[in-house]
Amino acid sequence: MAQVLVVTSGKGGVGKTTSTAALGAALAQEGQTVVVVDFDVGLRNLDLVLGAERRVVYDMINVIQGQANLNQALIRDKRVETLYLLPASQTRDKDALTDDGVARIIAELRERFDWVICDSPAGIERGATLAMRHADIAVIVTNPEVSSVRDSDRIIGMLDSKTEKAERGEWMDKFLLLTRYDHARAQRGDMLKTEDVLDILSIPLLGIIPESQDVLRASNVGSPVTINNPSSAPAKAYAEAARRLLGDTMAVTVPREKKNLFGMLFGRRAA
Amino acid sequence: MALVLTPEMPVADWLEQFDALLARSPAYFINRPVVVDVSGLPQKRPDLMGIVNELQARKIRVMALEGTETATLGADARGLPPILSDGRPSTPIDVPPQTNEAAPATPPDPRPSTSMVIDRPVRSGQSIYCPDGDVTILGSVASGAEIVAGGSIHIYGALRGRAMAGWGNKNGRIFCQSLDAELLAVDGLYKTADEIDIGLRGRPVQAWSNGDVLVVEALA
């Protein structure tokens, strides 16, 4: 039976879509069958990050409205065979997502995949609650800044009250993924420290993704960072996070500034 | 509210009936204060002492006696429960009808608790409202969350949000392990984050109302 995982956050722009693509690809690279589902109706993005934007013919709304079946809408990744995408619609408005439709699609995907990863829209509106509604596990993506942490706290509260699991009285596993972490800035006090974020949110840490040009570069070429540059620091951090989701226990490494010889000779330069 | 038992003469027969009632609902008298109306008994110390001892042997808590007077008993009142006057009757109790089933293993809670215990963090945007009792939080209260209690608020974690205790009751207090509150209020007196002494931040603190001012002090 599949695990349904929702990637969510309160604030926008923290890296949910990037993280969904990277985690999904990393799990698929571990041999799991994975489908990533874009719930951000009206503003689709996940297809771009996966480099599948030109291959979208049918989307989730078409499936919900019965104009296509799931097989027609699922897009298989060209690089990792066990990775699939269910895209969102950009032309329909977000009210086209119905409770029944979403429940039906999730139930069908559960049958076919090991992991169903739902990329939630930001905020606390209907799209976000629908994305989290059927989840078994939640990954809360947070930047080390106060507004992001506060909004994440709000979302954790909703995960504890507005999901099917919560309504059945069960406890949902929730993990924190700290993205865009800059060690030097955290040390200077320009950014919240990891301990502070964990202290405020009090949920287990899944991983810390360092702020890196590699993430942006990968997004722009339409490839999850774990596929585009597996040896980069963020790719390694995502791969480790995926292993933790699969049940491996390993210590989370806090990314540190690694100055190479070149950097030491020439000092800091504006990028 | 107390329960009134009215023993009648002969006491032995009444006790037999009472035992039968007790056997039907053994849990009924647990934790219930009982007043014994002794107006039907001889106003003599041995009789009164006897009925009190009999009831105590059945684990009934006799809080007071009614239907007699300290004056008439005089020195006989020694060692007896206090004499009550001006007791007002309320509706007669309904003894649950006898059923074939055995008595429940756990007696139902006779007095539902008005207090609340929250065993997880209170998240931003959540609001805990407990108009009649105390609220105990085993965790932190996030910034943007609020706790409202008729009684006191106890927080075994950091208080980062708003806490309002003693709704219309100035005896309520706020206790927390680490103070970083947006607002503290007791009985309508409040202090915002700016008005709270900076030296108390991050410390275990209690807050109460002294009538005119909200006092916030570190816990020793």
GROMACS .gro file of N, CA, C and O in nm, chain B residues 37-76:
model
  160
  308ASP      N    1  -2.996   1.321   5.783
  308ASP     CA    2  -3.107   1.385   5.851
  308ASP      C    3  -3.150   1.293   5.966
  308ASP      O    4  -3.203   1.184   5.943
  309VAL      N    5  -3.125   1.337   6.090
  309VAL     CA    6  -3.149   1.248   6.203
  309VAL      C    7  -3.277   1.285   6.277
  309VAL      O    8  -3.299   1.242   6.390
  310SER      N    9  -3.364   1.363   6.212
  310SER     CA   10  -3.486   1.406   6.282
  310SER      C   11  -3.575   1.288   6.319
  310SER      O   12  -3.656   1.298   6.410
  311GLY      N   13  -3.562   1.176   6.248
  311GLY     CA   14  -3.645   1.060   6.278
  311GLY      C   15  -3.585   0.970   6.385
  311GLY      O   16  -3.642   0.865   6.416
  312LEU      N   17  -3.473   1.005   6.439
  312LEU     CA   18  -3.405   0.919   6.536
  312LEU      C   19  -3.410   0.983   6.675
  312LEU      O   20  -3.427   1.104   6.687
  313PRO      N   21  -3.393   0.904   6.777
  313PRO     CA   22  -3.384   0.962   6.911
  313PRO      C   23  -3.262   1.054   6.919
  313PRO      O   24  -3.155   1.020   6.866
  314GLN      N   25  -3.280   1.170   6.978
  314GLN     CA   26  -3.173   1.268   6.983
  314GLN      C   27  -3.075   1.234   7.096
  314GLN      O   28  -3.050   1.312   7.185
  315LYS      N   29  -3.019   1.117   7.090
  315LYS     CA   30  -2.927   1.072   7.195
  315LYS      C   31  -2.793   1.035   7.130
  315LYS      O   32  -2.789   0.981   7.019
  316ARG      N   33  -2.689   1.061   7.203
  316ARG     CA   34  -2.556   1.039   7.148
  316ARG      C   35  -2.532   0.896   7.098
  316ARG      O   36  -2.483   0.877   6.986
  317PRO      N   37  -2.569   0.790   7.178
  317PRO     CA   38  -2.537   0.654   7.130
  317PRO      C   39  -2.603   0.623   6.996
  317PRO      O   40  -2.541   0.564   6.907
  318ASP      N   41  -2.731   0.667   6.978
  318ASP     CA   42  -2.800   0.639   6.852
  318ASP      C   43  -2.735   0.713   6.735
  318ASP      O   44  -2.714   0.657   6.627
  319LEU      N   45  -2.705   0.840   6.762
  319LEU     CA   46  -2.645   0.921   6.655
  319LEU      C   47  -2.507   0.869   6.619
  319LEU      O   48  -2.473   0.851   6.502
  320MET      N   49  -2.427   0.841   6.721
  320MET     CA   50  -2.294   0.788   6.701
  320MET      C   51  -2.303   0.656   6.622
  320MET      O   52  -2.226   0.631   6.530
  321GLY      N   53  -2.404   0.575   6.660
  321GLY     CA   54  -2.422   0.444   6.597
  321GLY      C   55  -2.445   0.457   6.448
  321GLY      O   56  -2.377   0.391   6.367
  322ILE      N   57  -2.537   0.545   6.408
  322ILE     CA   58  -2.568   0.555   6.265
  322ILE      C   59  -2.449   0.610   6.187
  322ILE      O   60  -2.417   0.564   6.076
  323VAL      N   61  -2.378   0.707   6.248
  323VAL     CA   62  -2.261   0.763   6.181
  323VAL      C   63  -2.155   0.655   6.160
  323VAL      O   64  -2.098   0.640   6.050
  324ASN      N   65  -2.132   0.575   6.263
  324ASN     CA   66  -2.032   0.468   6.251
  324ASN      C   67  -2.071   0.364   6.147
  324ASN      O   68  -1.989   0.316   6.068
  325GLU      N   69  -2.203   0.330   6.146
  325GLU     CA   70  -2.251   0.231   6.048
  325GLU      C   71  -2.227   0.282   5.904
  325GLU      O   72  -2.185   0.207   5.818
  326LEU      N   73  -2.256   0.410   5.883
  326LEU     CA   74  -2.239   0.465   5.749
  326LEU      C   75  -2.091   0.473   5.712
  326LEU      O   76  -2.051   0.441   5.598
  327GLN      N   77  -2.010   0.512   5.809
  327GLN     CA   78  -1.868   0.521   5.780
  327GLN      C   79  -1.810   0.383   5.747
  327GLN      O   80  -1.721   0.371   5.663
  328ALA      N   81  -1.863   0.281   5.813
  328ALA     CA   82  -1.818   0.144   5.784
  328ALA      C   83  -1.850   0.107   5.639
  328ALA      O   84  -1.785   0.022   5.579
  329ARG      N   85  -1.952   0.174   5.580
  329ARG     CA   86  -1.987   0.148   5.439
  329ARG      C   87  -1.919   0.249   5.348
  329ARG      O   88  -1.961   0.269   5.234
  330LYS      N   89  -1.817   0.316   5.399
  330LYS     CA   90  -1.737   0.411   5.323
  330LYS      C   91  -1.818   0.530   5.271
  330LYS      O   92  -1.798   0.581   5.162
  331ILE      N   93  -1.920   0.568   5.351
  331ILE     CA   94  -1.997   0.686   5.316
  331ILE      C   95  -1.937   0.803   5.394
  331ILE      O   96  -1.916   0.793   5.515
  332ARG      N   97  -1.910   0.912   5.323
  332ARG     CA   98  -1.851   1.027   5.391
  332ARG      C   99  -1.962   1.113   5.450
  332ARG      O  100  -2.034   1.181   5.376
  333VAL      N  101  -1.978   1.110   5.582
  333VAL     CA  102  -2.081   1.191   5.645
  333VAL      C  103  -2.022   1.329   5.673
  333VAL      O  104  -1.929   1.345   5.750
  334MET      N  105  -2.075   1.427   5.600
  334MET     CA  106  -2.021   1.562   5.614
  334MET      C  107  -2.086   1.635   5.730
  334MET      O  108  -2.025   1.719   5.793
  335ALA      N  109  -2.213   1.610   5.754
  335ALA     CA  110  -2.285   1.687   5.855
  335ALA      C  111  -2.412   1.613   5.895
  335ALA      O  112  -2.456   1.520   5.828
  336LEU      N  113  -2.468   1.657   6.006
  336LEU     CA  114  -2.597   1.605   6.052
  336LEU      C  115  -2.700   1.715   6.038
  336LEU      O  116  -2.669   1.834   6.050
  337GLU      N  117  -2.823   1.673   6.014
  337GLU     CA  118  -2.929   1.770   6.004
  337GLU      C  119  -3.046   1.720   6.088
  337GLU      O  120  -3.055   1.602   6.117
  338GLY      N  121  -3.135   1.811   6.124
  338GLY     CA  122  -3.254   1.770   6.197
  338GLY      C  123  -3.231   1.759   6.347
  338GLY      O  124  -3.309   1.696   6.417
  339THR      N  125  -3.123   1.814   6.393
  339THR     CA  126  -3.101   1.818   6.537
  339THR      C  127  -3.037   1.952   6.568
  339THR      O  128  -3.008   2.030   6.478
  340GLU      N  129  -3.017   1.979   6.696
  340GLU     CA  130  -2.960   2.108   6.730
  340GLU      C  131  -2.851   2.092   6.833
  340GLU      O  132  -2.860   2.007   6.923
  341THR      N  133  -2.750   2.173   6.820
  341THR     CA  134  -2.639   2.167   6.913
  341THR      C  135  -2.690   2.186   7.057
  341THR      O  136  -2.645   2.120   7.150
  342ALA      N  137  -2.789   2.274   7.069
  342ALA     CA  138  -2.841   2.305   7.202
  342ALA      C  139  -2.901   2.181   7.270
  342ALA      O  140  -2.872   2.153   7.387
  343THR      N  141  -2.982   2.105   7.193
  343THR     CA  142  -3.045   1.988   7.254
  343THR      C  143  -2.944   1.879   7.288
  343THR      O  144  -2.958   1.807   7.386
  344LEU      N  145  -2.842   1.868   7.202
  344LEU     CA  146  -2.745   1.760   7.226
  344LEU      C  147  -2.650   1.797   7.339
  344LEU      O  148  -2.610   1.711   7.417
  345GLY      N  149  -2.616   1.925   7.346
  345GLY     CA  150  -2.523   1.970   7.449
  345GLY      C  151  -2.391   1.899   7.438
  345GLY      O  152  -2.332   1.891   7.328
  346ALA      N  153  -2.343   1.844   7.543
  346ALA     CA  154  -2.213   1.778   7.547
  346ALA      C  155  -2.211   1.654   7.460
  346ALA      O  156  -2.104   1.608   7.418
  347ASP      N  157  -2.329   1.600   7.424
  347ASP     CA  158  -2.337   1.480   7.342
  347ASP      C  159  -2.285   1.503   7.201
  347ASP      O  160  -2.256   1.409   7.127
   0.00000   0.00000   0.00000
